[in-house]
Amino acid sequence: MRLASKTRDGWRYQLNQREGDCLRSLLRQFPINANVQAKISKTDADPKSVEREKLLNESLAEHRKELRKQAMNLLAPVKFKRGEKGYQLTLNLEEREILLQILNDIRIGCWHALGEPEELEPKKPPQTEKELIFYNLMNLAGYFEVAFLHALGRDTQPGHD
């Protein structure tokens, strides 16, 4: 993946066929783990904390629902065009931030599904097909996060207009 061009209105990224197919698949699967319940505190027994957690989780569910819509918008043919050499992805600033947020949410969702391991690289092979899928999705989302951030870093350096 590389930054193909930058204009006043946004950025155009060039992805090879495999990268484009993988990114499209990630976006279609979002959210990976929509039912993760956030905890405000592990030790707080205050009845008000239960209500706060309920409000937090309702807010997070609504946020994921909105991000799901935005993920589908990123797949629109005007944004994600198939070409001879793969795909072109055109994003404005807001869409680029949304994409990074979605990729991060995928990574965190997979991490939760794996039981929140301290080590991101398992010492032994995943025991189930589901674990293998979550590790692969987590790493794939991380690959794209790094690639977009790397392109962003190059874009903001002197001489990259």
Short mmCIF file of N, CA and C in Angstrom, two decimals:
data_model
loop_
_atom_site.label_atom_id
_atom_site.label_comp_id
_atom_site.label_asym_id
_atom_site.label_seq_id
_atom_site.Cartn_x
_atom_site.Cartn_y
_atom_site.Cartn_z
N MET A 1 0.85 -1.16 0.00
CA MET A 1 0.00 0.00 0.00
C MET A 1 0.89 1.23 0.00
N ARG A 2 0.48 2.21 -0.77
CA ARG A 2 1.26 3.44 -0.80
C ARG A 2 0.33 4.62 -1.03
N LEU A 3 0.81 5.78 -0.61
CA LEU A 3 0.10 7.03 -0.87
C LEU A 3 0.40 7.40 -2.31
N ALA A 4 -0.62 7.41 -3.15
CA ALA A 4 -0.44 7.71 -4.57
C ALA A 4 -0.44 9.21 -4.83
N SER A 5 -1.33 9.92 -4.14
CA SER A 5 -1.37 11.37 -4.32
C SER A 5 -2.10 12.03 -3.17
N LYS A 6 -1.81 13.31 -3.02
CA LYS A 6 -2.47 14.12 -2.00
C LYS A 6 -2.95 15.39 -2.68
N THR A 7 -4.19 15.75 -2.38
CA THR A 7 -4.75 17.00 -2.89
C THR A 7 -5.25 17.80 -1.71
N ARG A 8 -5.75 18.95 -2.01
CA ARG A 8 -6.35 19.80 -0.98
C ARG A 8 -7.53 19.10 -0.30
N ASP A 9 -8.21 18.23 -1.05
CA ASP A 9 -9.43 17.59 -0.55
C ASP A 9 -9.19 16.25 0.13
N GLY A 10 -8.00 15.67 -0.05
CA GLY A 10 -7.77 14.38 0.59
C GLY A 10 -6.60 13.62 0.01
N TRP A 11 -6.66 12.31 0.20
CA TRP A 11 -5.57 11.43 -0.17
C TRP A 11 -6.09 10.29 -1.02
N ARG A 12 -5.23 9.82 -1.92
CA ARG A 12 -5.55 8.65 -2.75
C ARG A 12 -4.45 7.62 -2.50
N TYR A 13 -4.87 6.46 -2.02
CA TYR A 13 -3.95 5.37 -1.72
C TYR A 13 -4.07 4.30 -2.79
N GLN A 14 -2.95 3.70 -3.13
CA GLN A 14 -2.91 2.59 -4.08
C GLN A 14 -2.67 1.31 -3.30
N LEU A 15 -3.57 0.36 -3.46
CA LEU A 15 -3.45 -0.94 -2.80
C LEU A 15 -3.37 -2.01 -3.87
N ASN A 16 -2.51 -3.01 -3.66
CA ASN A 16 -2.50 -4.11 -4.62
C ASN A 16 -3.77 -4.93 -4.43
N GLN A 17 -3.96 -5.90 -5.31
CA GLN A 17 -5.20 -6.70 -5.29
C GLN A 17 -5.43 -7.36 -3.94
N ARG A 18 -4.40 -7.98 -3.40
CA ARG A 18 -4.53 -8.70 -2.12
C ARG A 18 -4.85 -7.74 -0.98
N GLU A 19 -4.13 -6.61 -0.93
CA GLU A 19 -4.39 -5.62 0.13
C GLU A 19 -5.81 -5.08 0.04
N GLY A 20 -6.24 -4.77 -1.18
CA GLY A 20 -7.59 -4.25 -1.37
C GLY A 20 -8.65 -5.24 -0.93
N ASP A 21 -8.47 -6.50 -1.33
CA ASP A 21 -9.44 -7.53 -0.93
C ASP A 21 -9.47 -7.71 0.58
N CYS A 22 -8.29 -7.70 1.21
CA CYS A 22 -8.23 -7.87 2.67
C CYS A 22 -8.87 -6.69 3.41
N LEU A 23 -8.58 -5.47 2.97
CA LEU A 23 -9.17 -4.30 3.63
C LEU A 23 -10.68 -4.29 3.44
N ARG A 24 -11.15 -4.61 2.25
CA ARG A 24 -12.60 -4.67 2.01
C ARG A 24 -13.25 -5.70 2.92
N SER A 25 -12.61 -6.86 3.08
CA SER A 25 -13.14 -7.91 3.94
C SER A 25 -13.20 -7.45 5.40
N LEU A 26 -12.14 -6.78 5.88
CA LEU A 26 -12.14 -6.27 7.25
C LEU A 26 -13.29 -5.29 7.47
N LEU A 27 -13.47 -4.38 6.53
CA LEU A 27 -14.52 -3.37 6.69
C LEU A 27 -15.91 -4.01 6.66
N ARG A 28 -16.09 -5.04 5.85
CA ARG A 28 -17.39 -5.72 5.79
C ARG A 28 -17.72 -6.44 7.09
N GLN A 29 -16.70 -6.92 7.79
CA GLN A 29 -16.91 -7.69 9.02
C GLN A 29 -17.08 -6.82 10.26
N PHE A 30 -16.83 -5.53 10.11
CA PHE A 30 -16.91 -4.64 11.27
C PHE A 30 -18.34 -4.52 11.76
N PRO A 31 -18.62 -4.50 13.04
CA PRO A 31 -17.70 -4.69 14.16
C PRO A 31 -17.45 -6.17 14.40
N ILE A 32 -16.23 -6.49 14.77
CA ILE A 32 -15.83 -7.88 15.02
C ILE A 32 -16.54 -8.43 16.24
N ASN A 33 -16.59 -7.67 17.30
CA ASN A 33 -17.15 -8.14 18.56
C ASN A 33 -18.02 -7.03 19.14
N ALA A 34 -19.22 -6.90 18.61
CA ALA A 34 -20.10 -5.78 18.97
C ALA A 34 -20.64 -5.86 20.39
N ASN A 35 -20.58 -7.03 21.01
CA ASN A 35 -21.23 -7.20 22.31
C ASN A 35 -20.28 -7.12 23.49
N VAL A 36 -19.10 -6.55 23.30
CA VAL A 36 -18.16 -6.39 24.41
C VAL A 36 -18.74 -5.37 25.38
N GLN A 37 -18.88 -5.77 26.62
CA GLN A 37 -19.43 -4.89 27.65
C GLN A 37 -18.29 -4.21 28.40
N ALA A 38 -18.31 -2.90 28.41
CA ALA A 38 -17.28 -2.13 29.12
C ALA A 38 -17.60 -2.10 30.61
N LYS A 39 -16.54 -2.18 31.39
CA LYS A 39 -16.67 -2.08 32.84
C LYS A 39 -16.01 -0.78 33.28
N ILE A 40 -16.71 -0.03 34.11
CA ILE A 40 -16.15 1.21 34.64
C ILE A 40 -15.14 0.88 35.73
N SER A 41 -15.47 -0.10 36.57
CA SER A 41 -14.59 -0.48 37.66
C SER A 41 -14.80 -1.95 37.97
N LYS A 42 -13.70 -2.63 38.29
CA LYS A 42 -13.81 -4.04 38.68
C LYS A 42 -14.19 -4.20 40.14
N THR A 43 -13.98 -3.16 40.93
CA THR A 43 -14.20 -3.27 42.37
C THR A 43 -15.34 -2.40 42.90
N ASP A 44 -15.80 -1.44 42.13
CA ASP A 44 -16.83 -0.50 42.61
C ASP A 44 -18.18 -1.22 42.72
N ALA A 45 -18.71 -1.29 43.91
CA ALA A 45 -20.00 -1.94 44.14
C ALA A 45 -21.13 -0.93 44.25
N ASP A 46 -20.86 0.31 44.00
CA ASP A 46 -21.86 1.37 44.08
C ASP A 46 -22.96 1.10 43.04
N PRO A 47 -24.23 1.13 43.48
CA PRO A 47 -25.34 0.90 42.54
C PRO A 47 -25.34 1.90 41.38
N LYS A 48 -24.81 3.09 41.61
CA LYS A 48 -24.77 4.09 40.54
C LYS A 48 -23.81 3.68 39.43
N SER A 49 -22.79 2.89 39.78
CA SER A 49 -21.83 2.48 38.75
C SER A 49 -22.49 1.52 37.76
N VAL A 50 -23.46 0.74 38.20
CA VAL A 50 -24.20 -0.15 37.30
C VAL A 50 -24.94 0.69 36.26
N GLU A 51 -25.57 1.74 36.69
CA GLU A 51 -26.30 2.64 35.78
C GLU A 51 -25.33 3.33 34.82
N ARG A 52 -24.19 3.76 35.34
CA ARG A 52 -23.17 4.41 34.48
C ARG A 52 -22.66 3.42 33.43
N GLU A 53 -22.42 2.19 33.83
CA GLU A 53 -21.96 1.17 32.87
C GLU A 53 -23.02 0.92 31.81
N LYS A 54 -24.27 0.89 32.22
CA LYS A 54 -25.36 0.69 31.26
C LYS A 54 -25.36 1.82 30.24
N LEU A 55 -25.26 3.05 30.71
CA LEU A 55 -25.23 4.21 29.80
C LEU A 55 -24.00 4.16 28.89
N LEU A 56 -22.86 3.80 29.45
CA LEU A 56 -21.63 3.69 28.67
C LEU A 56 -21.79 2.66 27.56
N ASN A 57 -22.32 1.49 27.90
CA ASN A 57 -22.47 0.43 26.92
C ASN A 57 -23.51 0.76 25.85
N GLU A 58 -24.55 1.47 26.23
CA GLU A 58 -25.52 1.93 25.23
C GLU A 58 -24.87 2.92 24.28
N SER A 59 -24.06 3.81 24.82
CA SER A 59 -23.36 4.78 24.00
C SER A 59 -22.36 4.10 23.06
N LEU A 60 -21.62 3.13 23.58
CA LEU A 60 -20.67 2.38 22.75
C LEU A 60 -21.38 1.61 21.63
N ALA A 61 -22.52 1.02 21.94
CA ALA A 61 -23.29 0.29 20.92
C ALA A 61 -23.75 1.24 19.82
N GLU A 62 -24.22 2.41 20.20
CA GLU A 62 -24.65 3.41 19.21
C GLU A 62 -23.46 3.88 18.37
N HIS A 63 -22.33 4.07 19.03
CA HIS A 63 -21.12 4.50 18.32
C HIS A 63 -20.69 3.45 17.30
N ARG A 64 -20.71 2.17 17.67
CA ARG A 64 -20.34 1.10 16.74
C ARG A 64 -21.33 1.02 15.58
N LYS A 65 -22.59 1.26 15.87
CA LYS A 65 -23.60 1.24 14.81
C LYS A 65 -23.30 2.33 13.79
N GLU A 66 -22.95 3.51 14.27
CA GLU A 66 -22.60 4.62 13.37
C GLU A 66 -21.31 4.31 12.61
N LEU A 67 -20.32 3.74 13.30
CA LEU A 67 -19.08 3.37 12.62
C LEU A 67 -19.33 2.30 11.55
N ARG A 68 -20.26 1.40 11.80
CA ARG A 68 -20.61 0.36 10.81
C ARG A 68 -21.13 1.02 9.54
N LYS A 69 -21.99 2.03 9.69
CA LYS A 69 -22.50 2.76 8.51
C LYS A 69 -21.35 3.43 7.77
N GLN A 70 -20.45 4.04 8.53
CA GLN A 70 -19.33 4.73 7.90
C GLN A 70 -18.37 3.74 7.24
N ALA A 71 -18.21 2.55 7.81
CA ALA A 71 -17.38 1.51 7.19
C ALA A 71 -17.97 1.13 5.83
N MET A 72 -19.28 1.00 5.77
CA MET A 72 -19.93 0.66 4.50
C MET A 72 -19.78 1.80 3.49
N ASN A 73 -19.81 3.04 3.97
CA ASN A 73 -19.61 4.18 3.07
C ASN A 73 -18.21 4.18 2.47
N LEU A 74 -17.21 3.72 3.24
CA LEU A 74 -15.85 3.65 2.73
C LEU A 74 -15.71 2.64 1.60
N LEU A 75 -16.63 1.67 1.54
CA LEU A 75 -16.60 0.65 0.49
C LEU A 75 -17.33 1.08 -0.78
N ALA A 76 -17.96 2.25 -0.75
CA ALA A 76 -18.69 2.73 -1.93
C ALA A 76 -17.74 2.83 -3.12
N PRO A 77 -18.24 2.50 -4.32
CA PRO A 77 -17.38 2.52 -5.51
C PRO A 77 -16.68 3.86 -5.76
N VAL A 78 -17.27 4.96 -5.34
CA VAL A 78 -16.62 6.26 -5.54
C VAL A 78 -15.40 6.41 -4.63
N LYS A 79 -15.37 5.69 -3.51
CA LYS A 79 -14.26 5.75 -2.55
C LYS A 79 -13.23 4.65 -2.81
N PHE A 80 -13.71 3.45 -3.07
CA PHE A 80 -12.86 2.26 -3.18
C PHE A 80 -13.02 1.72 -4.60
N LYS A 81 -12.14 2.16 -5.49
CA LYS A 81 -12.26 1.80 -6.91
C LYS A 81 -11.31 0.68 -7.27
N ARG A 82 -11.85 -0.29 -8.00
CA ARG A 82 -11.01 -1.37 -8.51
C ARG A 82 -10.40 -0.91 -9.82
N GLY A 83 -9.11 -1.16 -9.98
CA GLY A 83 -8.41 -0.78 -11.20
C GLY A 83 -7.60 -1.94 -11.74
N GLU A 84 -6.81 -1.66 -12.76
CA GLU A 84 -5.99 -2.70 -13.37
C GLU A 84 -4.95 -3.25 -12.41
N LYS A 85 -4.40 -2.40 -11.56
CA LYS A 85 -3.30 -2.79 -10.68
C LYS A 85 -3.75 -2.99 -9.24
N GLY A 86 -5.02 -3.15 -9.01
CA GLY A 86 -5.52 -3.33 -7.65
C GLY A 86 -6.65 -2.37 -7.35
N TYR A 87 -6.48 -1.60 -6.29
CA TYR A 87 -7.53 -0.70 -5.84
C TYR A 87 -6.96 0.69 -5.57
N GLN A 88 -7.83 1.67 -5.71
CA GLN A 88 -7.53 3.03 -5.27
C GLN A 88 -8.56 3.39 -4.21
N LEU A 89 -8.06 3.87 -3.09
CA LEU A 89 -8.92 4.29 -1.99
C LEU A 89 -8.73 5.78 -1.80
N THR A 90 -9.81 6.53 -1.93
CA THR A 90 -9.77 7.98 -1.81
C THR A 90 -10.47 8.38 -0.52
N LEU A 91 -9.74 9.14 0.32
CA LEU A 91 -10.27 9.53 1.63
C LEU A 91 -10.03 11.00 1.90
N ASN A 92 -11.00 11.63 2.55
CA ASN A 92 -10.75 12.96 3.09
C ASN A 92 -10.26 12.78 4.53
N LEU A 93 -9.96 13.88 5.20
CA LEU A 93 -9.40 13.81 6.55
C LEU A 93 -10.31 13.05 7.51
N GLU A 94 -11.59 13.37 7.50
CA GLU A 94 -12.54 12.72 8.41
C GLU A 94 -12.62 11.22 8.12
N GLU A 95 -12.67 10.84 6.85
CA GLU A 95 -12.76 9.42 6.49
C GLU A 95 -11.49 8.66 6.87
N ARG A 96 -10.35 9.31 6.74
CA ARG A 96 -9.10 8.66 7.12
C ARG A 96 -9.09 8.40 8.63
N GLU A 97 -9.55 9.36 9.42
CA GLU A 97 -9.62 9.17 10.86
C GLU A 97 -10.62 8.07 11.23
N ILE A 98 -11.74 8.03 10.53
CA ILE A 98 -12.75 6.99 10.77
C ILE A 98 -12.17 5.62 10.45
N LEU A 99 -11.46 5.52 9.34
CA LEU A 99 -10.85 4.24 8.97
C LEU A 99 -9.87 3.78 10.04
N LEU A 100 -9.04 4.67 10.54
CA LEU A 100 -8.10 4.31 11.60
C LEU A 100 -8.84 3.89 12.87
N GLN A 101 -9.93 4.55 13.17
CA GLN A 101 -10.74 4.20 14.34
C GLN A 101 -11.34 2.80 14.18
N ILE A 102 -11.84 2.50 12.99
CA ILE A 102 -12.43 1.19 12.71
C ILE A 102 -11.37 0.10 12.83
N LEU A 103 -10.21 0.32 12.23
CA LEU A 103 -9.14 -0.67 12.30
C LEU A 103 -8.71 -0.93 13.74
N ASN A 104 -8.62 0.14 14.53
CA ASN A 104 -8.27 -0.02 15.93
C ASN A 104 -9.36 -0.77 16.69
N ASP A 105 -10.61 -0.49 16.39
CA ASP A 105 -11.72 -1.18 17.05
C ASP A 105 -11.69 -2.67 16.71
N ILE A 106 -11.33 -3.00 15.47
CA ILE A 106 -11.21 -4.41 15.07
C ILE A 106 -10.13 -5.09 15.89
N ARG A 107 -8.98 -4.44 16.00
CA ARG A 107 -7.88 -5.01 16.79
C ARG A 107 -8.30 -5.25 18.23
N ILE A 108 -8.94 -4.25 18.83
CA ILE A 108 -9.36 -4.37 20.23
C ILE A 108 -10.44 -5.43 20.38
N GLY A 109 -11.38 -5.49 19.44
CA GLY A 109 -12.43 -6.51 19.49
C GLY A 109 -11.86 -7.92 19.42
N CYS A 110 -10.87 -8.12 18.57
CA CYS A 110 -10.21 -9.43 18.47
C CYS A 110 -9.46 -9.76 19.76
N TRP A 111 -8.77 -8.76 20.30
CA TRP A 111 -8.03 -8.94 21.54
C TRP A 111 -8.98 -9.35 22.67
N HIS A 112 -10.14 -8.69 22.75
CA HIS A 112 -11.15 -9.07 23.75
C HIS A 112 -11.61 -10.50 23.52
N ALA A 113 -11.89 -10.84 22.27
CA ALA A 113 -12.37 -12.19 21.95
C ALA A 113 -11.34 -13.26 22.30
N LEU A 114 -10.08 -12.90 22.26
CA LEU A 114 -8.99 -13.84 22.60
C LEU A 114 -8.73 -13.91 24.10
N GLY A 115 -9.49 -13.17 24.89
CA GLY A 115 -9.33 -13.20 26.35
C GLY A 115 -8.35 -12.17 26.87
N GLU A 116 -8.08 -11.14 26.08
CA GLU A 116 -7.19 -10.04 26.46
C GLU A 116 -5.80 -10.53 26.86
N PRO A 117 -5.14 -11.27 25.97
CA PRO A 117 -3.81 -11.81 26.31
C PRO A 117 -2.77 -10.71 26.48
N GLU A 118 -1.86 -10.92 27.41
CA GLU A 118 -0.77 -9.95 27.61
C GLU A 118 0.19 -9.98 26.43
N GLU A 119 0.44 -11.16 25.89
CA GLU A 119 1.32 -11.32 24.73
C GLU A 119 0.46 -11.35 23.47
N LEU A 120 0.76 -10.46 22.53
CA LEU A 120 -0.03 -10.40 21.30
C LEU A 120 0.37 -11.49 20.31
N GLU A 121 1.57 -12.00 20.45
CA GLU A 121 2.02 -13.14 19.64
C GLU A 121 1.97 -14.38 20.51
N PRO A 122 1.09 -15.32 20.19
CA PRO A 122 0.97 -16.51 21.04
C PRO A 122 2.26 -17.33 21.05
N LYS A 123 2.59 -17.87 22.20
CA LYS A 123 3.79 -18.70 22.33
C LYS A 123 3.58 -20.08 21.70
N LYS A 124 2.33 -20.51 21.66
CA LYS A 124 1.99 -21.78 21.00
C LYS A 124 0.92 -21.48 19.96
N PRO A 125 0.79 -22.34 18.97
CA PRO A 125 -0.22 -22.09 17.93
C PRO A 125 -1.63 -21.98 18.53
N PRO A 126 -2.47 -21.12 17.95
CA PRO A 126 -3.85 -21.03 18.44
C PRO A 126 -4.50 -22.42 18.48
N GLN A 127 -5.28 -22.65 19.54
CA GLN A 127 -5.85 -23.97 19.79
C GLN A 127 -7.10 -24.27 18.97
N THR A 128 -7.81 -23.22 18.57
CA THR A 128 -9.04 -23.43 17.81
C THR A 128 -9.01 -22.60 16.53
N GLU A 129 -9.87 -22.95 15.62
CA GLU A 129 -9.97 -22.18 14.38
C GLU A 129 -10.42 -20.74 14.68
N LYS A 130 -11.29 -20.59 15.65
CA LYS A 130 -11.77 -19.26 16.03
C LYS A 130 -10.62 -18.40 16.55
N GLU A 131 -9.74 -18.98 17.39
CA GLU A 131 -8.58 -18.23 17.87
C GLU A 131 -7.68 -17.82 16.72
N LEU A 132 -7.45 -18.73 15.80
CA LEU A 132 -6.61 -18.44 14.64
C LEU A 132 -7.20 -17.29 13.82
N ILE A 133 -8.50 -17.30 13.64
CA ILE A 133 -9.17 -16.22 12.89
C ILE A 133 -9.00 -14.89 13.61
N PHE A 134 -9.22 -14.87 14.93
CA PHE A 134 -9.08 -13.61 15.68
C PHE A 134 -7.64 -13.09 15.66
N TYR A 135 -6.66 -13.99 15.80
CA TYR A 135 -5.27 -13.54 15.72
C TYR A 135 -4.96 -12.97 14.34
N ASN A 136 -5.43 -13.64 13.31
CA ASN A 136 -5.17 -13.15 11.95
C ASN A 136 -5.86 -11.81 11.68
N LEU A 137 -7.10 -11.67 12.10
CA LEU A 137 -7.81 -10.41 11.91
C LEU A 137 -7.14 -9.27 12.70
N MET A 138 -6.72 -9.58 13.92
CA MET A 138 -6.05 -8.58 14.75
C MET A 138 -4.76 -8.12 14.07
N ASN A 139 -3.99 -9.06 13.55
CA ASN A 139 -2.73 -8.70 12.89
C ASN A 139 -2.97 -7.98 11.56
N LEU A 140 -3.99 -8.38 10.84
CA LEU A 140 -4.30 -7.73 9.57
C LEU A 140 -4.73 -6.28 9.80
N ALA A 141 -5.58 -6.06 10.78
CA ALA A 141 -5.99 -4.69 11.10
C ALA A 141 -4.78 -3.87 11.54
N GLY A 142 -3.88 -4.48 12.30
CA GLY A 142 -2.66 -3.80 12.71
C GLY A 142 -1.78 -3.45 11.53
N TYR A 143 -1.70 -4.35 10.56
CA TYR A 143 -0.92 -4.08 9.34
C TYR A 143 -1.44 -2.82 8.65
N PHE A 144 -2.75 -2.73 8.49
CA PHE A 144 -3.32 -1.56 7.80
C PHE A 144 -3.17 -0.29 8.63
N GLU A 145 -3.32 -0.39 9.95
CA GLU A 145 -3.10 0.79 10.80
C GLU A 145 -1.69 1.34 10.59
N VAL A 146 -0.72 0.45 10.66
CA VAL A 146 0.67 0.87 10.51
C VAL A 146 0.90 1.45 9.11
N ALA A 147 0.36 0.80 8.09
CA ALA A 147 0.55 1.27 6.72
C ALA A 147 -0.05 2.67 6.52
N PHE A 148 -1.26 2.89 7.04
CA PHE A 148 -1.87 4.22 6.91
C PHE A 148 -1.12 5.26 7.73
N LEU A 149 -0.70 4.90 8.92
CA LEU A 149 0.05 5.85 9.75
C LEU A 149 1.42 6.14 9.15
N HIS A 150 2.06 5.13 8.56
CA HIS A 150 3.34 5.34 7.91
C HIS A 150 3.17 6.31 6.72
N ALA A 151 2.14 6.08 5.92
CA ALA A 151 1.86 6.98 4.79
C ALA A 151 1.55 8.39 5.30
N LEU A 152 0.84 8.49 6.41
CA LEU A 152 0.52 9.78 7.01
C LEU A 152 1.80 10.47 7.46
N GLY A 153 2.71 9.74 8.10
CA GLY A 153 3.98 10.30 8.55
C GLY A 153 4.80 10.81 7.39
N ARG A 154 4.84 10.07 6.30
CA ARG A 154 5.59 10.50 5.13
C ARG A 154 4.93 11.73 4.51
N ASP A 155 3.61 11.77 4.57
CA ASP A 155 2.85 12.89 4.00
C ASP A 155 3.09 14.18 4.74
N THR A 156 3.37 14.11 6.04
CA THR A 156 3.53 15.33 6.84
C THR A 156 4.97 15.80 6.92
N GLN A 157 5.90 15.06 6.31
CA GLN A 157 7.31 15.46 6.36
C GLN A 157 7.59 16.48 5.26
N PRO A 158 8.57 17.36 5.49
CA PRO A 158 8.91 18.35 4.47
C PRO A 158 9.25 17.69 3.14
N GLY A 159 8.77 18.31 2.08
CA GLY A 159 9.04 17.79 0.74
C GLY A 159 7.98 16.86 0.23
N HIS A 160 6.96 16.53 1.05
CA HIS A 160 5.86 15.67 0.63
C HIS A 160 4.59 16.49 0.55
N ASP A 161 4.36 17.12 -0.57
CA ASP A 161 3.17 17.99 -0.71
C ASP A 161 2.00 17.25 -1.26
#
